[in-house]
Amino acid sequence: MNSNERDARANALLAVDETGSGLKIFLGAAPGVGKTYAMLSAAIELRRQGVDVVVGLVETHGRVDTEALLADLEVLPRRNVEYRGAQFAEFDLDAALARRPAVLLVDELAHRNLPDGRHSRRWQDIAELLEAGIAVYSTLNVQHVESLNDQVRRITGVAQRETVPDAFLDRARDIVLVDLPPRELIERLRQGKVYLPQTAGQALNAFFAPANLAALRELAVEIVAQHVDSELREQMLAHGTAMPVRRRVLAAIDGYSNSEYLVRVARRIAERRGAPWTVAFVDTGARMDPDRRETIDGSMRLARRLGADTVVLRGHAIADELIAHADREGIAQIVLGRTRERPIARFLGLSLTQQLLRRGAHLELTIIATPSERATARRKLRVPGGKGTRDEYLFATTAAVIAFGLSFVADRYLSVANLSLIFLTAVLIVAVRTRMAVSVYTALLCFFGYNFFFAPPRYTLAISNFDDLLAVCLFLVAALVCSRLATQLSSQVKALRGAHAQSRALVALGQRLTASTNAASVREAGADALSRSLRCAAGVVTRDEDGQMRVAASAPHAFELDTHDSAAADWSDRHQEPAGRYTDTLNAATSWMVPLGGAQGRGVLALRFPANEPEPDIESRSLALAMAQDIGQALERVRLTDELERVRMDGETERLRNALLSSVSHDLRSPLASIIGSAGTLAAYWDAVPAQERRELLDAILAEGQRLDRYIQNLLDMTRLGHGGLRLNRDWVDIAEVVASAVSRLRSPYPDTHVEATIASDIPLLHVHPALVEQALFNVLENAAKFSPAGVPVVLSARIENQRLLVDVSDAGPGIPEEERRKIFDMFYSVARGDRGAHSTGLGLAICRGMIGAHGGTVEALDGPDGRGTTVRISMPLLSVSPESSPQ
């Protein structure tokens, strides 16, 4: 079992649901065939079996027999909705999720919900029910299947606006066909059981015409057949067996003149069988001339136009690859042309036809041959790899001449039989470097030369000795066999080189796309990689703000789109199919347009080859399509990353806004309330308040005003840091002066806190912004003073380590858990053990980090001495310049 088979079986095992739950659709060809009645009947049978069945919504359309079935079932109340002044009763999704039955009945799968609903379509409501684990029964008319919309419009002349995506239908566990012959349906319509009498006549002359009903019945049967076929394939793959029921037709082409004829015959066979069909080519790695490659490409294009799937299989054994593909895909019939093996291969039973007949007994084999092809085959001997070029024959002749020269020199020392090894070496060298026809030419040339010049009697083609005759004949056989094997090996090596080159190009593109962080760099990387790999001008075309197609990135040079190119790019982007040059759509364009895939609006690739260059071969086309998919996925990744970043920033902004409002409401109102209270007391009771208490009230007003001033200053500092407005005015300063100034400022708000400072004597002068460093150190000291127990000093130490200044401020407080240490430097971070106490804004350490970071330094929180409390470390680099050499 190869990797593709293992992957297919694994996917099938995941897709198979053995629980029996999921979605069940009652499908009809037209309204009135009895879908709702069949659904209710099935629900009643489940109810009798003890299954919890609930009706979420059923439209009876006034039919008495349908309403009678509802009497035996629980029905959920509908949700009343007012829309444009009228009242409507809609399906209540929340009520269904709350009730959570085993099976829920929801009629009219394609219904469009009113605007105020959670989802715009009812199938989206059902998708949510399925994701919640609720099995759903629903009904659907075939004209509402999205992929059939165009066919239904051509049949009935009516375009359906309410459609259900095919991808959602693929989720159905069962699809039950509810059918009624056209005559009976028309009779029901005339009796008023489908529409009201006044509208029944119009329907009979339009949608319900007998020809329309017959065509819609055929579409409905096809939908059910496809679902059964897909389900059977998944079941068989899950159990590791091939498809026993086969419907598909496979046409195997070889790239010769009858390939297009074979494609057309296969199309007619598939049409008669009413089966899907595929055109396949098996690439064995053999060298192909340009004419054959062009024939393969043209046949594949023709097959795609006729509605076939195309696939290129790779392997050495053509029969093995075709049979394996047939088993995987459920192929019933293989159509192939007349094979061109040699008579000896057919005699030994080694021809492709014989291998397929012998090993593919479970397949139907159809061999197609034209009279002209048979006549051509009799007249022409085809040699694998072509006839060869003049330079190749010149190289072969030169190699043979050199072999003759070496043999004349070695004739004195070697026997006649050993001289053949020299000629055999020449044949091998030519076979490796050229094609089969040239190597056969070399083998025959060496054979006759070896016989003429060295086999006795010399200088004649006659051979007198039987041993010499045997040696010459064995040489010819060995030369032909070795040349064949060497040619095959050379072709396979070249094919592997081509595959390796494609893989290398895709890997290189993937690496560049991974390193790209925005859409512009992704487009530039993609255009450059395509240009290098395909040797053409490549561009990524996107829509601008006005909806016009513009080249967003190009390589190796910039190019503009003409009118034809713009039209092809627009069509390719809208329809997600290739257009422009080398296609049948807007082929007047100078560029080949390849959609980036995934979704409309992502853009297309514009590949502009030289005007006289033929269409790219299969390998180049597949490489371009693979690169387009990779670029499209990279653009989607960038879009999702940007979206996630935007959501994250919105969340962070909202968090900071809430934190700011909370901080302002607390840290502004608290000091203001204290100031207003103290000032009001003094204003009202100045004479009655003793002098000492008046002094205390005035001191309180002063302290709260200073606290309010510090808070406002912190907000201003954060604003400057956030907008990059913080400018450094560096000057030389002694660290001892900075520490002394910060400690002196600390005594005002915390007069009872003692600071023990230890400063190393080898610290040089610092070239910093003194006021900012002092403010940062003060914020750290203030944070430590808040949480240090009464009577326990705050410890400050400064030293030099690895050309950096380290300032440690330690307290003996409760400490900070390791997982929260990085958070204390965030703005407005609120935690009882962090930078947010009873009188703190949560900005001090954030400001400290910003000010020290402006100097190229860092701030981090560590364990306190002996594992007690917290140590905040400030680290700044030392500048190498001295005060004497610095500019003034």
mmCIF file of C-alpha atoms in Angstrom, residues 8-330:
data_model
loop_
_atom_site.group_PDB
_atom_site.id
_atom_site.type_symbol
_atom_site.label_atom_id
_atom_site.label_comp_id
_atom_site.label_asym_id
_atom_site.label_seq_id
_atom_site.Cartn_x
_atom_site.Cartn_y
_atom_site.Cartn_z
ATOM 1 C CA ALA A 8 -7.169 7.840 1.397
ATOM 2 C CA ARG A 9 -7.972 4.988 3.761
ATOM 3 C CA ALA A 10 -7.232 7.125 6.817
ATOM 4 C CA ASN A 11 -9.520 9.889 5.555
ATOM 5 C CA ALA A 12 -12.238 7.349 4.855
ATOM 6 C CA LEU A 13 -11.974 5.921 8.358
ATOM 7 C CA LEU A 14 -12.392 9.403 9.779
ATOM 8 C CA ALA A 15 -15.366 10.108 7.520
ATOM 9 C CA VAL A 16 -17.275 6.920 8.356
ATOM 10 C CA ASP A 17 -19.773 7.529 11.155
ATOM 11 C CA GLU A 18 -20.892 4.274 12.731
ATOM 12 C CA THR A 19 -23.270 5.943 15.181
ATOM 13 C CA GLY A 20 -26.025 6.478 12.654
ATOM 14 C CA SER A 21 -26.525 10.107 13.695
ATOM 15 C CA GLY A 22 -26.199 13.179 11.468
ATOM 16 C CA LEU A 23 -28.223 14.699 8.652
ATOM 17 C CA LYS A 24 -30.949 12.911 6.678
ATOM 18 C CA ILE A 25 -32.392 14.693 3.644
ATOM 19 C CA PHE A 26 -35.663 13.809 1.922
ATOM 20 C CA LEU A 27 -34.995 14.896 -1.671
ATOM 21 C CA GLY A 28 -37.699 15.534 -4.248
ATOM 22 C CA ALA A 29 -37.702 16.503 -7.899
ATOM 23 C CA ALA A 30 -40.385 19.182 -7.392
ATOM 24 C CA PRO A 31 -42.788 20.578 -4.804
ATOM 25 C CA GLY A 32 -45.717 18.341 -3.939
ATOM 26 C CA VAL A 33 -44.081 14.911 -4.302
ATOM 27 C CA GLY A 34 -44.563 14.164 -0.581
ATOM 28 C CA LYS A 35 -41.209 14.986 1.027
ATOM 29 C CA THR A 36 -42.673 16.403 4.256
ATOM 30 C CA TYR A 37 -45.162 13.543 4.503
ATOM 31 C CA ALA A 38 -42.349 10.981 4.103
ATOM 32 C CA MET A 39 -40.233 12.791 6.700
ATOM 33 C CA LEU A 40 -43.087 12.836 9.244
ATOM 34 C CA SER A 41 -43.860 9.182 8.592
ATOM 35 C CA ALA A 42 -40.233 8.239 9.257
ATOM 36 C CA ALA A 43 -40.275 10.364 12.428
ATOM 37 C CA ILE A 44 -43.389 8.603 13.729
ATOM 38 C CA GLU A 45 -41.728 5.242 13.181
ATOM 39 C CA LEU A 46 -38.703 6.414 15.184
ATOM 40 C CA ARG A 47 -41.026 7.635 17.921
ATOM 41 C CA ARG A 48 -42.575 4.160 18.123
ATOM 42 C CA GLN A 49 -39.080 2.740 18.586
ATOM 43 C CA GLY A 50 -38.533 4.958 21.614
ATOM 44 C CA VAL A 51 -36.392 7.619 19.969
ATOM 45 C CA ASP A 52 -36.778 11.192 21.244
ATOM 46 C CA VAL A 53 -38.143 12.930 18.131
ATOM 47 C CA VAL A 54 -39.222 16.584 18.130
ATOM 48 C CA VAL A 55 -40.591 18.780 15.336
ATOM 49 C CA GLY A 56 -38.648 22.016 15.117
ATOM 50 C CA LEU A 57 -40.526 23.357 12.108
ATOM 51 C CA VAL A 58 -42.796 21.754 9.525
ATOM 52 C CA GLU A 59 -44.687 23.620 6.794
ATOM 53 C CA THR A 60 -47.978 21.786 6.076
ATOM 54 C CA HIS A 61 -49.214 24.301 3.465
ATOM 55 C CA GLY A 62 -52.754 23.515 4.618
ATOM 56 C CA ARG A 63 -52.592 19.834 3.628
ATOM 57 C CA VAL A 64 -54.891 17.877 5.915
ATOM 58 C CA ASP A 65 -53.048 14.558 5.710
ATOM 59 C CA THR A 66 -49.752 16.237 6.629
ATOM 60 C CA GLU A 67 -51.296 18.087 9.569
ATOM 61 C CA ALA A 68 -52.737 14.820 10.874
ATOM 62 C CA LEU A 69 -49.250 13.340 11.239
ATOM 63 C CA LEU A 70 -48.164 16.246 13.478
ATOM 64 C CA ALA A 71 -50.712 15.277 16.132
ATOM 65 C CA ASP A 72 -48.534 12.370 17.316
ATOM 66 C CA LEU A 73 -45.312 14.409 17.626
ATOM 67 C CA GLU A 74 -43.978 17.063 19.998
ATOM 68 C CA VAL A 75 -43.767 20.431 18.231
ATOM 69 C CA LEU A 76 -41.520 23.262 19.421
ATOM 70 C CA PRO A 77 -43.114 26.739 19.529
ATOM 71 C CA ARG A 78 -41.952 29.096 16.828
ATOM 72 C CA ARG A 79 -40.221 32.418 17.303
ATOM 73 C CA ASN A 80 -42.386 35.447 16.455
ATOM 74 C CA VAL A 81 -40.590 37.979 14.288
ATOM 75 C CA GLU A 82 -41.792 41.367 13.105
ATOM 76 C CA TYR A 83 -40.514 42.320 9.683
ATOM 77 C CA ARG A 84 -41.641 45.361 7.678
ATOM 78 C CA GLY A 85 -44.752 45.753 9.797
ATOM 79 C CA ALA A 86 -45.888 42.139 9.515
ATOM 80 C CA GLN A 87 -45.649 39.227 11.938
ATOM 81 C CA PHE A 88 -43.883 35.991 10.975
ATOM 82 C CA ALA A 89 -43.286 32.706 12.805
ATOM 83 C CA GLU A 90 -39.700 31.481 12.355
ATOM 84 C CA PHE A 91 -37.792 28.428 13.530
ATOM 85 C CA ASP A 92 -36.472 28.916 17.104
ATOM 86 C CA LEU A 93 -32.871 27.693 17.014
ATOM 87 C CA ASP A 94 -32.178 28.471 20.672
ATOM 88 C CA ALA A 95 -35.265 26.552 21.784
ATOM 89 C CA ALA A 96 -34.128 23.527 19.768
ATOM 90 C CA LEU A 97 -30.638 23.667 21.284
ATOM 91 C CA ALA A 98 -32.137 23.946 24.766
ATOM 92 C CA ARG A 99 -34.545 21.016 24.162
ATOM 93 C CA ARG A 100 -31.750 18.934 22.581
ATOM 94 C CA PRO A 101 -33.728 15.944 21.245
ATOM 95 C CA ALA A 102 -32.140 12.916 19.629
ATOM 96 C CA VAL A 103 -33.757 13.747 16.257
ATOM 97 C CA LEU A 104 -35.138 17.137 15.197
ATOM 98 C CA LEU A 105 -37.340 17.738 12.157
ATOM 99 C CA VAL A 106 -36.676 20.995 10.284
ATOM 100 C CA ASP A 107 -38.544 21.422 7.015
ATOM 101 C CA GLU A 108 -37.384 23.360 3.901
ATOM 102 C CA LEU A 109 -33.606 23.164 4.074
ATOM 103 C CA ALA A 110 -33.087 25.960 1.496
ATOM 104 C CA HIS A 111 -35.248 28.538 3.339
ATOM 105 C CA ARG A 112 -33.841 32.059 3.755
ATOM 106 C CA ASN A 113 -34.210 33.382 7.326
ATOM 107 C CA LEU A 114 -35.441 36.863 8.160
ATOM 108 C CA PRO A 115 -32.713 39.447 8.805
ATOM 109 C CA ASP A 116 -32.847 39.389 12.610
ATOM 110 C CA GLY A 117 -31.940 35.668 12.824
ATOM 111 C CA ARG A 118 -28.573 34.321 13.913
ATOM 112 C CA HIS A 119 -27.968 32.849 10.474
ATOM 113 C CA SER A 120 -29.123 34.041 7.096
ATOM 114 C CA ARG A 121 -29.993 30.548 5.817
ATOM 115 C CA ARG A 122 -31.763 27.620 7.433
ATOM 116 C CA TRP A 123 -29.051 25.176 6.411
ATOM 117 C CA GLN A 124 -26.691 27.209 8.619
ATOM 118 C CA ASP A 125 -29.095 26.709 11.542
ATOM 119 C CA ILE A 126 -29.031 22.980 10.836
ATOM 120 C CA ALA A 127 -25.229 23.035 10.670
ATOM 121 C CA GLU A 128 -25.173 24.455 14.204
ATOM 122 C CA LEU A 129 -27.592 21.750 15.339
ATOM 123 C CA LEU A 130 -25.359 19.063 13.837
ATOM 124 C CA GLU A 131 -22.304 20.496 15.547
ATOM 125 C CA ALA A 132 -24.240 20.320 18.826
ATOM 126 C CA GLY A 133 -24.731 16.571 18.279
ATOM 127 C CA ILE A 134 -28.420 16.689 17.285
ATOM 128 C CA ALA A 135 -29.513 14.507 14.359
ATOM 129 C CA VAL A 136 -31.673 16.417 11.855
ATOM 130 C CA TYR A 137 -34.265 15.354 9.279
ATOM 131 C CA SER A 138 -34.941 17.922 6.561
ATOM 132 C CA THR A 139 -36.450 18.266 3.082
ATOM 133 C CA LEU A 140 -35.069 19.690 -0.158
ATOM 134 C CA ASN A 141 -36.109 20.062 -3.782
ATOM 135 C CA VAL A 142 -33.448 19.317 -6.380
ATOM 136 C CA GLN A 143 -33.725 22.792 -7.935
ATOM 137 C CA HIS A 144 -32.243 24.258 -4.743
ATOM 138 C CA VAL A 145 -28.916 22.399 -5.077
ATOM 139 C CA GLU A 146 -26.351 25.105 -5.758
ATOM 140 C CA SER A 147 -24.301 23.250 -8.407
ATOM 141 C CA LEU A 148 -27.470 22.515 -10.401
ATOM 142 C CA ASN A 149 -28.699 26.089 -10.430
ATOM 143 C CA ASP A 150 -27.665 26.774 -14.021
ATOM 144 C CA GLN A 151 -29.076 23.474 -15.275
ATOM 145 C CA VAL A 152 -32.389 24.079 -13.514
ATOM 146 C CA ARG A 153 -32.600 27.552 -15.009
ATOM 147 C CA ARG A 154 -32.032 26.151 -18.504
ATOM 148 C CA ILE A 155 -34.687 23.482 -17.917
ATOM 149 C CA THR A 156 -37.393 25.550 -16.249
ATOM 150 C CA GLY A 157 -36.476 29.125 -17.128
ATOM 151 C CA VAL A 158 -36.541 30.026 -13.411
ATOM 152 C CA ALA A 159 -33.427 31.064 -11.464
ATOM 153 C CA GLN A 160 -33.510 29.842 -7.860
ATOM 154 C CA ARG A 161 -32.279 32.326 -5.259
ATOM 155 C CA GLU A 162 -32.536 29.996 -2.276
ATOM 156 C CA THR A 163 -29.830 27.358 -2.728
ATOM 157 C CA VAL A 164 -27.916 24.939 -0.528
ATOM 158 C CA PRO A 165 -24.148 24.489 -1.046
ATOM 159 C CA ASP A 166 -23.032 21.088 -2.295
ATOM 160 C CA ALA A 167 -20.451 20.974 0.497
ATOM 161 C CA PHE A 168 -23.299 20.939 3.015
ATOM 162 C CA LEU A 169 -25.069 18.145 1.131
ATOM 163 C CA ASP A 170 -21.871 16.118 1.413
ATOM 164 C CA ARG A 171 -22.437 16.077 5.186
ATOM 165 C CA ALA A 172 -25.704 14.154 4.774
ATOM 166 C CA ARG A 173 -25.665 10.704 6.282
ATOM 167 C CA ASP A 174 -28.597 9.613 4.117
ATOM 168 C CA ILE A 175 -30.412 11.101 1.124
ATOM 169 C CA VAL A 176 -33.859 9.593 0.549
ATOM 170 C CA LEU A 177 -35.408 10.101 -2.878
ATOM 171 C CA VAL A 178 -39.128 10.872 -2.654
ATOM 172 C CA ASP A 179 -40.439 10.325 -6.164
ATOM 173 C CA LEU A 180 -43.773 10.675 -7.886
ATOM 174 C CA PRO A 181 -44.466 10.109 -11.592
ATOM 175 C CA PRO A 182 -45.116 13.344 -13.500
ATOM 176 C CA ARG A 183 -48.693 12.378 -14.331
ATOM 177 C CA GLU A 184 -49.604 11.800 -10.675
ATOM 178 C CA LEU A 185 -47.887 15.022 -9.612
ATOM 179 C CA ILE A 186 -49.750 17.011 -12.271
ATOM 180 C CA GLU A 187 -53.009 15.422 -11.120
ATOM 181 C CA ARG A 188 -52.243 16.452 -7.502
ATOM 182 C CA LEU A 189 -51.576 19.953 -8.764
ATOM 183 C CA ARG A 190 -54.933 20.108 -10.568
ATOM 184 C CA GLN A 191 -56.681 18.907 -7.398
ATOM 185 C CA GLY A 192 -55.206 21.831 -5.454
ATOM 186 C CA LYS A 193 -53.018 19.633 -3.224
ATOM 187 C CA VAL A 194 -49.819 21.469 -4.137
ATOM 188 C CA TYR A 195 -50.801 25.082 -4.869
ATOM 189 C CA LEU A 196 -53.989 27.063 -4.609
ATOM 190 C CA PRO A 197 -56.298 26.621 -7.631
ATOM 191 C CA GLN A 198 -55.697 30.154 -8.888
ATOM 192 C CA THR A 199 -51.931 29.533 -9.184
ATOM 193 C CA ALA A 200 -52.059 25.865 -10.222
ATOM 194 C CA GLY A 201 -52.893 26.717 -13.840
ATOM 195 C CA GLN A 202 -49.894 28.995 -14.228
ATOM 196 C CA ALA A 203 -47.612 26.339 -12.658
ATOM 197 C CA LEU A 204 -48.857 23.668 -15.083
ATOM 198 C CA ASN A 205 -47.859 25.813 -18.040
ATOM 199 C CA ALA A 206 -44.446 26.737 -16.610
ATOM 200 C CA PHE A 207 -42.493 24.912 -13.929
ATOM 201 C CA PHE A 208 -44.687 21.792 -13.838
ATOM 202 C CA ALA A 209 -44.574 21.087 -17.560
ATOM 203 C CA PRO A 210 -44.116 17.306 -18.133
ATOM 204 C CA ALA A 211 -40.767 17.774 -19.885
ATOM 205 C CA ASN A 212 -39.477 19.885 -16.981
ATOM 206 C CA LEU A 213 -40.574 17.318 -14.403
ATOM 207 C CA ALA A 214 -38.886 14.491 -16.315
ATOM 208 C CA ALA A 215 -35.605 16.429 -16.460
ATOM 209 C CA LEU A 216 -35.788 17.344 -12.751
ATOM 210 C CA ARG A 217 -36.465 13.691 -11.849
ATOM 211 C CA GLU A 218 -33.312 12.719 -13.731
ATOM 212 C CA LEU A 219 -31.282 15.314 -11.784
ATOM 213 C CA ALA A 220 -32.696 14.071 -8.482
ATOM 214 C CA VAL A 221 -31.820 10.467 -9.306
ATOM 215 C CA GLU A 222 -28.304 11.559 -10.263
ATOM 216 C CA ILE A 223 -27.817 13.360 -6.939
ATOM 217 C CA VAL A 224 -28.867 10.270 -4.984
ATOM 218 C CA ALA A 225 -26.694 7.996 -7.161
ATOM 219 C CA GLN A 226 -23.652 10.198 -6.600
ATOM 220 C CA HIS A 227 -24.268 10.182 -2.855
ATOM 221 C CA VAL A 228 -24.576 6.375 -2.785
ATOM 222 C CA ASP A 229 -21.425 6.044 -4.908
ATOM 223 C CA SER A 230 -19.448 8.354 -2.625
ATOM 224 C CA GLU A 231 -20.686 6.648 0.530
ATOM 225 C CA LEU A 232 -19.870 3.204 -0.859
ATOM 226 C CA ARG A 233 -16.362 4.324 -1.829
ATOM 227 C CA GLU A 234 -15.734 5.653 1.690
ATOM 228 C CA GLN A 235 -17.014 2.447 3.264
ATOM 229 C CA MET A 236 -14.856 0.246 1.040
ATOM 230 C CA LEU A 237 -11.773 2.400 1.567
ATOM 231 C CA ALA A 238 -12.329 2.327 5.313
ATOM 232 C CA HIS A 239 -12.256 -1.476 5.209
ATOM 233 C CA GLY A 240 -9.265 -1.560 2.879
ATOM 234 C CA THR A 241 -11.051 -3.042 -0.157
ATOM 235 C CA ALA A 242 -11.627 -1.826 -3.701
ATOM 236 C CA MET A 243 -14.907 -0.593 -5.083
ATOM 237 C CA PRO A 244 -17.122 -3.535 -6.120
ATOM 238 C CA VAL A 245 -19.588 -1.284 -7.940
ATOM 239 C CA ARG A 246 -17.812 0.632 -10.687
ATOM 240 C CA ARG A 247 -19.176 3.489 -12.783
ATOM 241 C CA ARG A 248 -16.293 5.692 -13.923
ATOM 242 C CA VAL A 249 -14.587 5.493 -17.305
ATOM 243 C CA LEU A 250 -10.808 5.901 -17.599
ATOM 244 C CA ALA A 251 -9.112 6.833 -20.887
ATOM 245 C CA ALA A 252 -5.364 6.130 -20.935
ATOM 246 C CA ILE A 253 -3.453 8.173 -23.516
ATOM 247 C CA ASP A 254 0.182 7.742 -24.598
ATOM 248 C CA GLY A 255 0.854 11.061 -26.297
ATOM 249 C CA TYR A 256 0.872 9.831 -29.894
ATOM 250 C CA SER A 257 -1.314 10.918 -32.785
ATOM 251 C CA ASN A 258 -4.459 9.057 -31.749
ATOM 252 C CA SER A 259 -4.615 10.576 -28.230
ATOM 253 C CA GLU A 260 -7.177 13.263 -29.038
ATOM 254 C CA TYR A 261 -9.264 10.757 -30.996
ATOM 255 C CA LEU A 262 -9.157 8.476 -27.954
ATOM 256 C CA VAL A 263 -10.351 11.330 -25.713
ATOM 257 C CA ARG A 264 -13.348 11.977 -27.962
ATOM 258 C CA VAL A 265 -14.262 8.283 -28.086
ATOM 259 C CA ALA A 266 -14.027 8.069 -24.292
ATOM 260 C CA ARG A 267 -16.328 11.082 -23.999
ATOM 261 C CA ARG A 268 -18.987 9.362 -26.117
ATOM 262 C CA ILE A 269 -18.620 6.121 -24.122
ATOM 263 C CA ALA A 270 -18.983 7.976 -20.814
ATOM 264 C CA GLU A 271 -21.974 9.895 -22.133
ATOM 265 C CA ARG A 272 -23.728 6.683 -23.171
ATOM 266 C CA ARG A 273 -23.034 5.129 -19.768
ATOM 267 C CA GLY A 274 -24.051 8.307 -17.952
ATOM 268 C CA ALA A 275 -20.818 8.009 -15.969
ATOM 269 C CA PRO A 276 -18.079 10.448 -14.970
ATOM 270 C CA TRP A 277 -14.780 9.962 -16.780
ATOM 271 C CA THR A 278 -11.077 10.615 -16.385
ATOM 272 C CA VAL A 279 -8.183 10.956 -18.822
ATOM 273 C CA ALA A 280 -4.839 9.673 -17.511
ATOM 274 C CA PHE A 281 -1.255 9.657 -18.746
ATOM 275 C CA VAL A 282 1.400 7.479 -17.103
ATOM 276 C CA ASP A 283 4.798 9.187 -16.964
ATOM 277 C CA THR A 284 7.467 6.465 -16.778
ATOM 278 C CA GLY A 285 10.346 8.933 -16.765
ATOM 279 C CA ALA A 286 11.301 8.220 -20.397
ATOM 280 C CA ARG A 287 12.504 11.056 -22.560
ATOM 281 C CA MET A 288 9.722 12.718 -24.582
ATOM 282 C CA ASP A 289 10.229 14.762 -27.711
ATOM 283 C CA PRO A 290 8.458 18.151 -27.972
ATOM 284 C CA ASP A 291 5.829 16.859 -30.440
ATOM 285 C CA ARG A 292 4.715 14.105 -28.085
ATOM 286 C CA ARG A 293 4.628 16.449 -25.108
ATOM 287 C CA GLU A 294 2.534 18.933 -27.102
ATOM 288 C CA THR A 295 0.141 16.116 -28.044
ATOM 289 C CA ILE A 296 -0.267 15.165 -24.368
ATOM 290 C CA ASP A 297 -0.931 18.769 -23.356
ATOM 291 C CA GLY A 298 -3.423 19.249 -26.180
ATOM 292 C CA SER A 299 -5.243 16.033 -25.300
ATOM 293 C CA MET A 300 -5.475 17.056 -21.656
ATOM 294 C CA ARG A 301 -6.881 20.455 -22.623
ATOM 295 C CA LEU A 302 -9.437 18.792 -24.876
ATOM 296 C CA ALA A 303 -10.449 16.414 -22.077
ATOM 297 C CA ARG A 304 -10.980 19.264 -19.636
ATOM 298 C CA ARG A 305 -13.124 21.121 -22.177
ATOM 299 C CA LEU A 306 -15.246 18.011 -22.637
ATOM 300 C CA GLY A 307 -15.819 17.713 -18.907
ATOM 301 C CA ALA A 308 -13.269 15.071 -17.888
ATOM 302 C CA ASP A 309 -10.964 14.988 -14.916
ATOM 303 C CA THR A 310 -7.279 14.768 -15.877
ATOM 304 C CA VAL A 311 -4.489 13.103 -13.950
ATOM 305 C CA VAL A 312 -0.805 12.339 -14.535
ATOM 306 C CA LEU A 313 0.316 9.097 -12.900
ATOM 307 C CA ARG A 314 4.010 8.412 -12.295
ATOM 308 C CA GLY A 315 5.580 4.994 -12.201
ATOM 309 C CA HIS A 316 7.739 2.575 -14.191
ATOM 310 C CA ALA A 317 5.012 -0.036 -14.813
ATOM 311 C CA ILE A 318 2.128 1.446 -16.815
ATOM 312 C CA ALA A 319 -0.250 -1.467 -16.192
ATOM 313 C CA ASP A 320 0.364 -1.360 -12.422
ATOM 314 C CA GLU A 321 -0.378 2.344 -12.226
ATOM 315 C CA LEU A 322 -3.571 2.093 -14.296
ATOM 316 C CA ILE A 323 -4.942 -0.860 -12.296
ATOM 317 C CA ALA A 324 -4.073 0.759 -8.945
ATOM 318 C CA HIS A 325 -5.775 4.016 -10.001
ATOM 319 C CA ALA A 326 -8.825 2.087 -11.212
ATOM 320 C CA ASP A 327 -9.134 0.297 -7.861
ATOM 321 C CA ARG A 328 -8.839 3.538 -5.911
ATOM 322 C CA GLU A 329 -11.353 5.499 -7.969
ATOM 323 C CA GLY A 330 -13.941 2.827 -8.788
#
